[in-house]
């Protein structure tokens, strides 16, 4: 999505002030011209006028606090940002701590001009801003030291939390000189460090958030406590969009601790003095919901409606190069196949929750969220306040994966607090969480490819249909009828196809649709790399060598593909009943290739190993990159093997981990990661590991069984060796 | 009145006896390190020790642990517990971290019973869910703690 909105941004220093003896650097970023539209965009405009913030704070004792405006949801952004800032500043890592920023335009993603955590953008979008912020602080510290010593700042440097002179005779701790530094004129264009002198960037640095996480001290949203707070449990409308009908409050008369029954956006909540009591009461509450036009909705009907797009005559063009139809007519071999992928829930381990305190002319919200601007907008709307009257605290996130971009649960907490006149912590059950998600859209694709007599691809066409991701969040991103988040990963493929055409038909569902780790790439990576494997088979070519031929012009891609093949022992003999599959996919600025090694046991797939190569441009923390590859592979593998949300009578049928199963320890493959630093620009790491894994596994299953997997999840297939 | 010992401190609670231990720990006693994940004993985010045994607190009525010694992540002060936490840090296991208190409690109980667990032992004992996919690092950390 995001690359299309990317725009070149420059930050500039707004002011430097001493606050409580600390050097506080405040930055402002110019605003993006075109508004993104939607509630988030409108709130962003309003929020731009409120609050102050900083990236770096230096205490008199030399402790350095990095304020990070990106949500820490497991991806290691606190560590990555702090590494960049501390390295450029010359800070001592052991004196660096990280705090979560209040929402403020200073922390906007410079490419989008809004504060959000997603799109695997944190490091790549903020890298230059962070370095400039830290370099500015460093030069101000250096100038303050030079003035104190009565010498020229030339030759002074910073190291491990000190400003040192050229001879190494004199030094100031950052804390000693911070107040004086804040009075220095900030440099217009601070000099950035030579990357050859980096001491932290590129190293395996221990993440600063982990000690609290292994000791149970980390405060997630669900852990927030506010004096005087009550608790709320929710029953959301079983069919999305159904209004609350009748509520029989007498049905919970006498239940302990109940304070009130409150209608909230999307459902009904019971507020009680304890969450367990609220949950017991909301379960017991006699409530009806109104009929909706979607009470008969089924997954089968949804998939049929998407497949109808294969015959549509009015598809929107997403990409065209050459005359694919003419080239197909010239082909000696023609390959055609239909693919589909189901609706998916995010299932973050921490269920949706929010604590809200609505007062007289104010609203304070504690929410694990990926979009503080959306949280602000939702809270303001429900509270009947201006965005400037809303204060948002972003806690640690017990998983995000795109789900926490949405503020639906925030609106409910605010409504509950407003109704009962005291702070309320609202927590969804797992059942509510799985049945009221903003789902990864189901998607279908029809592919056609034509080959010449030598097995070379002449043309490649793709028709995709899926319900729109962008329609409700960033409607402005839809251009010429194409939602870029539905077609990403099916367009701009790096393969040398002489002619190609990709078109699209927007699907419809009454369900909420949202960002799900790697978004459109999550299905299109499976579709394109699965079909490409079919084409390789039609060409009687080795799947790895076939991809090499199509990437012969692309040294960077070849290097990634070769690294995965080598790590995955491509071509080496395997025991009977085992097979390998390969897939390559570019997303979020990174190139990833994976080789999966699988066997079939009792009709079920076992994934033993995944060799994963990633070129993400440069590595800020190699350990975080490896962790994200492991994570993205498990996330994608869970979906590939098991993941499916289905609908009957308009309702989501799955409800908890017994019927929306996640991979466990005993199913975790060995993941071996090769990191390639192919040079700038930096690529993302949170999502790019997910798109190839389903295809790598499906292609490995074909190698073992001869069966093509064209529909997910794989468990629906009756597999035999 | 239900009495139990939590992290060495006696607690006398006037509460519905069927209240799950999880919510007693979190909302009555104020120990929020034990997490709510599924409410059905499926994910293990709520794992605590009851008289040393790894137990899913979300499906354990508080009356069932009356008179018992309950240990939560906040009270994991044994040498073994510290070793496990150190191994978790050395392997940089957590990502979002939400499931990790439960994972650490499950791993500590495993190591108390089986000081040198095999991979199969780990697979059998560590049935907790992690959506971030930290399983490989958890396995390494358990082996490292066993050897520490």
Coordinates of C-alpha atoms in Angstrom, one line a residue, chain B residues 4-7 21 25 34 46-57 60 65 68-73 75-78 80-81 84 101-113:
Chain B
X4 CA -4.6 -19.7 49.6
X5 CA -0.9 -18.8 49.5
X6 CA 0.3 -16.7 46.5
X7 CA 4.0 -16.2 46.1
X21 CA -7.8 -18.4 39.7
X25 CA -4.7 -13.2 40.7
X34 CA -0.4 -14.0 34.5
X46 CA -2.3 -18.1 32.2
X47 CA 0.0 -20.9 33.4
X48 CA 1.0 -20.7 37.1
X49 CA 2.3 -23.3 39.5
X50 CA -0.1 -24.8 42.0
X51 CA 1.9 -26.7 44.6
X52 CA 4.7 -26.8 41.9
X53 CA 2.5 -28.2 39.1
X54 CA 2.0 -26.2 36.0
X55 CA -1.7 -25.3 36.0
X56 CA -3.9 -23.3 33.6
X57 CA -5.4 -20.6 35.9
X60 CA -9.1 -23.4 37.6
X65 CA -6.8 -24.3 45.0
X68 CA -2.6 -24.5 48.0
X69 CA 0.6 -22.7 47.3
X70 CA 0.3 -20.7 44.1
X71 CA 3.4 -19.3 42.3
X72 CA 3.1 -16.7 39.5
X73 CA 5.7 -15.2 37.3
X75 CA 7.1 -15.0 42.5
X76 CA 9.3 -17.1 40.4
X77 CA 12.3 -16.7 42.6
X78 CA 13.8 -20.2 42.7
X80 CA 15.7 -22.8 38.6
X81 CA 13.2 -20.1 37.8
X84 CA 15.0 -20.1 33.0
X101 CA 5.1 -15.6 31.5
X102 CA 3.0 -18.7 30.8
X103 CA 5.8 -20.2 28.7
X104 CA 8.4 -19.6 31.5
X105 CA 6.1 -21.1 34.1
X106 CA 5.5 -24.2 32.0
X107 CA 9.2 -24.5 31.2
X108 CA 10.2 -24.2 34.8
X109 CA 7.7 -26.9 35.8
X110 CA 9.1 -29.1 33.1
X111 CA 12.7 -28.6 34.2
X112 CA 11.8 -29.3 37.8
X113 CA 10.4 -32.6 36.8

